Amino acid sequence: QVQLQESGPTLVKPSQTLSLTCTVSGGPISSGTHFWSWIRQHPGKGLEWIGYTYYSGSAYYNPSLKSRVTISVDTSKNQFSLNLTSVTAADTAVYYCAREDRLRSFYFDPWGQGTLVTVSS
Amino acid sequence: QSALTQPPSVSGSPGQSVTISCTGTSNDVGTYNRVSWYQQPPGSAPKVIIFGVYNRPSGVPDRFSGAKSGNTASLTISGLQAEDEAVYYCSSFTSSSWVFGGGTKLTVL
């Protein structure tokens, strides 16, 4: 079965760029029937969708983050990545990667375990 | 886009039923049957329990059911069990983007 795993720095300094990678195992990222998303959860808060990408490289972002976000895909490594620029303490959150199923309906499954990224000097 | 509206908390005793509402607009919940529900136990990633408003993934007990009326979707959990205690989120996909509800904490008394 498909599994997702986030990786990257857990501590980022203010004004720098947060970079995370999601490695997909158990199936090809280029399946064509799925999209690949990043979602974050501020400590003790709800879920916030960041954006998604497709194996072709196209991407779509949450309008509230669009100016700072880039999501890219590397089919050769079966990975997709998140870059969030000019971070502040408000970007401290658990970051999840997830697969979007759009074949039967629209939902996220599976999810990675999540990684806590702290923005602090 | 605005977040979907959920009650902050609900509670029920074992064996009882509870319903969690999720109110959106005609731009999301009201127009598209793309509502999904997620269960998030403490310290864990969310897990899908309902998709396409009504459908359960394999392995999810039939105690969990979904419905929709107008701009409001709902999740009903019948025969409450202690293991159901978690935070529940609804989500909807519009024409091009996702929106989540604020989450509802279910306490099993």
mmCIF file of C-alpha atoms in Angstrom:
data_model
loop_
_atom_site.group_PDB
_atom_site.id
_atom_site.type_symbol
_atom_site.label_atom_id
_atom_site.label_comp_id
_atom_site.label_asym_id
_atom_site.label_seq_id
_atom_site.Cartn_x
_atom_site.Cartn_y
_atom_site.Cartn_z
ATOM 1 C CA GLN A 1 0.000 0.000 0.000
ATOM 2 C CA VAL A 2 1.082 3.563 -0.621
ATOM 3 C CA GLN A 3 2.899 5.319 2.207
ATOM 4 C CA LEU A 4 4.108 8.906 2.508
ATOM 5 C CA GLN A 5 6.961 10.245 4.634
ATOM 6 C CA GLU A 6 7.893 13.866 5.223
ATOM 7 C CA SER A 7 11.509 14.905 5.725
ATOM 8 C CA GLY A 8 13.422 18.121 6.179
ATOM 9 C CA PRO A 9 14.701 20.576 8.780
ATOM 10 C CA THR A 10 12.641 20.844 11.944
ATOM 11 C CA LEU A 11 14.013 24.288 12.854
ATOM 12 C CA VAL A 12 14.030 27.243 10.479
ATOM 13 C CA LYS A 13 15.098 30.803 11.206
ATOM 14 C CA PRO A 14 12.715 33.710 10.596
ATOM 15 C CA SER A 15 12.857 35.183 7.078
ATOM 16 C CA GLN A 16 14.425 31.990 5.709
ATOM 17 C CA THR A 17 12.856 29.339 3.479
ATOM 18 C CA LEU A 18 11.144 26.247 4.829
ATOM 19 C CA SER A 19 11.847 23.232 2.615
ATOM 20 C CA LEU A 20 10.248 19.815 3.040
ATOM 21 C CA THR A 21 10.176 16.688 0.913
ATOM 22 C CA CYS A 22 7.557 13.961 0.820
ATOM 23 C CA THR A 23 8.742 10.540 -0.305
ATOM 24 C CA VAL A 24 6.079 8.250 -1.747
ATOM 25 C CA SER A 25 6.543 4.497 -1.461
ATOM 26 C CA GLY A 26 4.385 1.585 -2.579
ATOM 27 C CA GLY A 27 3.221 3.157 -5.813
ATOM 28 C CA PRO A 28 4.259 5.616 -8.538
ATOM 29 C CA ILE A 29 3.723 9.314 -8.027
ATOM 30 C CA SER A 30 3.016 9.501 -11.751
ATOM 31 C CA SER A 31 -0.141 7.368 -11.488
ATOM 32 C CA GLY A 32 -2.200 10.050 -13.173
ATOM 33 C CA THR A 33 -5.214 9.433 -10.960
ATOM 34 C CA HIS A 34 -3.877 11.230 -7.916
ATOM 35 C CA PHE A 35 -2.780 14.670 -6.887
ATOM 36 C CA TRP A 36 -0.285 15.338 -4.106
ATOM 37 C CA SER A 37 -0.903 17.873 -1.372
ATOM 38 C CA TRP A 38 0.701 19.670 1.528
ATOM 39 C CA ILE A 39 -1.417 20.475 4.568
ATOM 40 C CA ARG A 40 -0.356 22.075 7.838
ATOM 41 C CA GLN A 41 -1.688 22.233 11.368
ATOM 42 C CA HIS A 42 -0.694 24.996 13.741
ATOM 43 C CA PRO A 43 -0.151 23.773 17.326
ATOM 44 C CA GLY A 44 -3.508 22.964 18.882
ATOM 45 C CA LYS A 45 -5.358 24.272 15.835
ATOM 46 C CA GLY A 46 -7.165 22.996 12.768
ATOM 47 C CA LEU A 47 -5.992 21.909 9.330
ATOM 48 C CA GLU A 48 -4.939 24.326 6.598
ATOM 49 C CA TRP A 49 -4.511 23.221 2.998
ATOM 50 C CA ILE A 50 -1.329 24.668 1.450
ATOM 51 C CA GLY A 51 -1.442 23.428 -2.135
ATOM 52 C CA TYR A 52 -1.228 20.461 -4.484
ATOM 53 C CA THR A 53 0.784 19.281 -7.423
ATOM 54 C CA TYR A 54 0.335 16.751 -10.183
ATOM 55 C CA TYR A 55 2.966 14.464 -11.728
ATOM 56 C CA SER A 56 3.072 16.763 -14.764
ATOM 57 C CA GLY A 57 4.451 19.535 -12.567
ATOM 58 C CA SER A 58 1.353 21.695 -12.481
ATOM 59 C CA ALA A 59 0.462 23.108 -9.070
ATOM 60 C CA TYR A 60 -2.265 25.066 -7.336
ATOM 61 C CA TYR A 61 -1.962 26.951 -4.074
ATOM 62 C CA ASN A 62 -4.063 28.308 -1.249
ATOM 63 C CA PRO A 63 -4.597 31.964 -2.201
ATOM 64 C CA SER A 64 -3.622 33.035 1.317
ATOM 65 C CA LEU A 65 -0.147 31.500 0.892
ATOM 66 C CA LYS A 66 0.285 31.692 -2.856
ATOM 67 C CA SER A 67 2.883 34.459 -2.863
ATOM 68 C CA ARG A 68 5.272 32.423 -0.682
ATOM 69 C CA VAL A 69 4.654 28.805 -1.734
ATOM 70 C CA THR A 70 6.131 26.571 -4.377
ATOM 71 C CA ILE A 71 5.288 22.863 -4.658
ATOM 72 C CA SER A 72 7.296 20.765 -7.089
ATOM 73 C CA VAL A 73 7.450 17.106 -8.079
ATOM 74 C CA ASP A 74 10.351 14.796 -8.940
ATOM 75 C CA THR A 75 8.964 11.669 -10.586
ATOM 76 C CA SER A 76 12.419 10.082 -10.865
ATOM 77 C CA LYS A 77 12.709 10.066 -7.068
ATOM 78 C CA ASN A 78 8.977 9.535 -6.433
ATOM 79 C CA GLN A 79 8.959 12.682 -4.314
ATOM 80 C CA PHE A 80 7.256 16.034 -4.117
ATOM 81 C CA SER A 81 8.454 19.059 -2.236
ATOM 82 C CA LEU A 82 7.299 22.202 -0.462
ATOM 83 C CA ASN A 83 9.127 25.513 -0.327
ATOM 84 C CA LEU A 84 7.718 28.301 1.843
ATOM 85 C CA THR A 85 9.654 31.539 1.770
ATOM 86 C CA SER A 86 10.016 34.412 4.255
ATOM 87 C CA VAL A 87 8.794 32.355 7.189
ATOM 88 C CA THR A 88 7.745 33.824 10.532
ATOM 89 C CA ALA A 89 6.717 32.305 13.842
ATOM 90 C CA ALA A 90 3.213 32.037 12.403
ATOM 91 C CA ASP A 91 4.485 29.313 10.085
ATOM 92 C CA THR A 92 5.357 27.050 13.004
ATOM 93 C CA ALA A 93 3.173 23.989 12.456
ATOM 94 C CA VAL A 94 3.026 20.273 11.814
ATOM 95 C CA TYR A 95 3.343 19.819 8.069
ATOM 96 C CA TYR A 96 1.646 16.832 6.456
ATOM 97 C CA CYS A 97 1.888 15.511 2.936
ATOM 98 C CA ALA A 98 -1.077 13.586 1.601
ATOM 99 C CA ARG A 99 -2.327 11.921 -1.556
ATOM 100 C CA GLU A 100 -5.531 13.178 -3.093
ATOM 101 C CA ASP A 101 -7.858 10.602 -4.564
ATOM 102 C CA ARG A 102 -9.835 12.112 -7.419
ATOM 103 C CA LEU A 103 -10.885 8.883 -9.098
ATOM 104 C CA ARG A 104 -13.942 7.994 -7.050
ATOM 105 C CA SER A 105 -14.269 11.236 -5.168
ATOM 106 C CA PHE A 106 -12.189 13.930 -3.608
ATOM 107 C CA TYR A 107 -10.396 13.079 -0.391
ATOM 108 C CA PHE A 108 -6.977 12.769 1.214
ATOM 109 C CA ASP A 109 -5.631 9.276 1.778
ATOM 110 C CA PRO A 110 -3.104 8.320 2.920
ATOM 111 C CA TRP A 111 -1.362 10.988 4.981
ATOM 112 C CA GLY A 112 2.226 11.124 6.107
ATOM 113 C CA GLN A 113 2.880 11.047 9.832
ATOM 114 C CA GLY A 114 3.601 14.773 9.823
ATOM 115 C CA THR A 115 6.674 16.742 10.809
ATOM 116 C CA LEU A 116 6.789 19.630 13.257
ATOM 117 C CA VAL A 117 8.625 22.628 11.880
ATOM 118 C CA THR A 118 9.479 25.385 14.308
ATOM 119 C CA VAL A 119 10.367 28.884 13.138
ATOM 120 C CA SER A 120 12.679 30.474 15.660
ATOM 121 C CA SER A 121 15.991 32.247 15.835
ATOM 122 C CA GLN B 1 -11.816 31.002 0.804
ATOM 123 C CA SER B 2 -13.480 30.757 4.247
ATOM 124 C CA ALA B 3 -13.200 27.757 6.485
ATOM 125 C CA LEU B 4 -16.178 25.469 6.924
ATOM 126 C CA THR B 5 -17.995 25.911 10.249
ATOM 127 C CA GLN B 6 -18.047 23.093 12.789
ATOM 128 C CA PRO B 7 -19.053 23.102 16.471
ATOM 129 C CA PRO B 8 -15.939 23.167 18.679
ATOM 130 C CA SER B 9 -17.046 20.204 20.738
ATOM 131 C CA VAL B 10 -19.660 17.491 21.155
ATOM 132 C CA SER B 11 -19.997 14.735 23.702
ATOM 133 C CA GLY B 12 -21.933 11.551 24.289
ATOM 134 C CA SER B 13 -22.016 8.468 26.427
ATOM 135 C CA PRO B 14 -21.007 5.015 25.196
ATOM 136 C CA GLY B 15 -23.728 3.515 23.037
ATOM 137 C CA GLN B 16 -25.299 6.864 22.207
ATOM 138 C CA SER B 17 -25.240 8.697 18.884
ATOM 139 C CA VAL B 18 -23.757 12.096 18.107
ATOM 140 C CA THR B 19 -23.950 14.281 15.015
ATOM 141 C CA ILE B 20 -21.351 16.821 13.940
ATOM 142 C CA SER B 21 -22.382 19.531 11.504
ATOM 143 C CA CYS B 22 -20.241 21.196 8.853
ATOM 144 C CA THR B 23 -21.632 24.356 7.289
ATOM 145 C CA GLY B 24 -20.243 25.822 4.123
ATOM 146 C CA THR B 25 -21.667 27.869 1.286
ATOM 147 C CA SER B 26 -23.146 27.380 -2.147
ATOM 148 C CA ASN B 27 -19.579 27.655 -3.450
ATOM 149 C CA ASP B 28 -18.443 24.462 -1.753
ATOM 150 C CA VAL B 29 -20.638 22.120 0.316
ATOM 151 C CA GLY B 30 -23.852 23.258 -1.308
ATOM 152 C CA THR B 31 -22.773 22.634 -4.884
ATOM 153 C CA TYR B 32 -20.352 19.738 -4.815
ATOM 154 C CA ASN B 33 -20.669 16.238 -3.344
ATOM 155 C CA ARG B 34 -16.999 16.430 -2.454
ATOM 156 C CA VAL B 35 -17.268 16.480 1.317
ATOM 157 C CA SER B 36 -14.951 14.250 3.304
ATOM 158 C CA TRP B 37 -14.532 13.671 7.016
ATOM 159 C CA TYR B 38 -11.338 12.894 8.934
ATOM 160 C CA GLN B 39 -10.707 11.473 12.378
ATOM 161 C CA GLN B 40 -7.599 12.652 14.214
ATOM 162 C CA PRO B 41 -6.728 10.938 17.511
ATOM 163 C CA PRO B 42 -4.272 12.844 19.757
ATOM 164 C CA GLY B 43 -0.752 12.818 18.366
ATOM 165 C CA SER B 44 -1.747 11.114 15.100
ATOM 166 C CA ALA B 45 -2.279 12.144 11.518
ATOM 167 C CA PRO B 46 -5.850 12.518 10.266
ATOM 168 C CA LYS B 47 -7.522 9.484 8.699
ATOM 169 C CA VAL B 48 -10.385 9.595 6.219
ATOM 170 C CA ILE B 49 -13.631 8.068 7.488
ATOM 171 C CA ILE B 50 -16.161 9.449 4.966
ATOM 172 C CA PHE B 51 -15.712 10.629 1.370
ATOM 173 C CA GLY B 52 -18.100 11.851 -1.279
ATOM 174 C CA VAL B 53 -20.539 12.911 1.500
ATOM 175 C CA TYR B 54 -21.808 9.384 2.196
ATOM 176 C CA ASN B 55 -19.142 6.808 1.393
ATOM 177 C CA ARG B 56 -17.024 4.872 3.877
ATOM 178 C CA PRO B 57 -13.566 3.568 2.971
ATOM 179 C CA SER B 58 -13.068 -0.126 3.565
ATOM 180 C CA GLY B 59 -12.314 -0.850 7.190
ATOM 181 C CA VAL B 60 -14.341 2.049 8.599
ATOM 182 C CA PRO B 61 -17.195 0.755 10.766
ATOM 183 C CA ASP B 62 -20.737 1.371 9.554
ATOM 184 C CA ARG B 63 -21.341 3.243 12.821
ATOM 185 C CA PHE B 64 -19.972 6.227 10.904
ATOM 186 C CA SER B 65 -22.332 7.801 8.370
ATOM 187 C CA GLY B 66 -22.461 11.016 6.395
ATOM 188 C CA ALA B 67 -25.233 13.160 4.975
ATOM 189 C CA LYS B 68 -25.804 16.530 3.378
ATOM 190 C CA SER B 69 -28.645 19.033 3.196
ATOM 191 C CA GLY B 70 -28.176 22.303 1.376
ATOM 192 C CA ASN B 71 -24.958 23.965 2.491
ATOM 193 C CA THR B 72 -24.557 21.738 5.572
ATOM 194 C CA ALA B 73 -22.959 18.326 5.739
ATOM 195 C CA SER B 74 -23.086 16.121 8.808
ATOM 196 C CA LEU B 75 -21.286 13.165 10.341
ATOM 197 C CA THR B 76 -23.187 10.827 12.619
ATOM 198 C CA ILE B 77 -21.468 8.351 14.883
ATOM 199 C CA SER B 78 -23.803 5.773 16.356
ATOM 200 C CA GLY B 79 -23.090 3.301 19.142
ATOM 201 C CA LEU B 80 -20.340 5.516 20.558
ATOM 202 C CA GLN B 81 -17.234 3.766 21.776
ATOM 203 C CA ALA B 82 -14.373 5.071 23.878
ATOM 204 C CA GLU B 83 -12.024 4.700 20.910
ATOM 205 C CA ASP B 84 -14.083 7.250 18.953
ATOM 206 C CA GLU B 85 -12.751 10.061 21.139
ATOM 207 C CA ALA B 86 -10.833 12.280 18.726
ATOM 208 C CA VAL B 87 -11.037 15.502 16.753
ATOM 209 C CA TYR B 88 -13.133 15.315 13.584
ATOM 210 C CA TYR B 89 -12.625 17.556 10.554
ATOM 211 C CA CYS B 90 -14.767 18.053 7.491
ATOM 212 C CA SER B 91 -13.342 19.141 4.166
ATOM 213 C CA SER B 92 -14.676 20.123 0.781
ATOM 214 C CA PHE B 93 -13.096 20.511 -2.627
ATOM 215 C CA THR B 94 -14.479 23.337 -4.738
ATOM 216 C CA SER B 95 -13.649 23.972 -8.364
ATOM 217 C CA SER B 96 -9.913 24.127 -7.693
ATOM 218 C CA SER B 97 -9.090 24.326 -4.001
ATOM 219 C CA TRP B 98 -9.656 22.686 -0.648
ATOM 220 C CA VAL B 99 -11.203 24.054 2.498
ATOM 221 C CA PHE B 100 -11.342 22.491 5.960
ATOM 222 C CA GLY B 101 -13.599 22.928 8.944
ATOM 223 C CA GLY B 102 -12.140 24.103 12.234
ATOM 224 C CA GLY B 103 -12.509 20.697 13.844
ATOM 225 C CA THR B 104 -14.848 19.230 16.465
ATOM 226 C CA LYS B 105 -13.543 17.512 19.566
ATOM 227 C CA LEU B 106 -15.637 14.473 20.450
ATOM 228 C CA THR B 107 -15.581 13.478 24.091
ATOM 229 C CA VAL B 108 -16.952 10.075 25.075
ATOM 230 C CA LEU B 109 -18.242 10.499 28.624
#
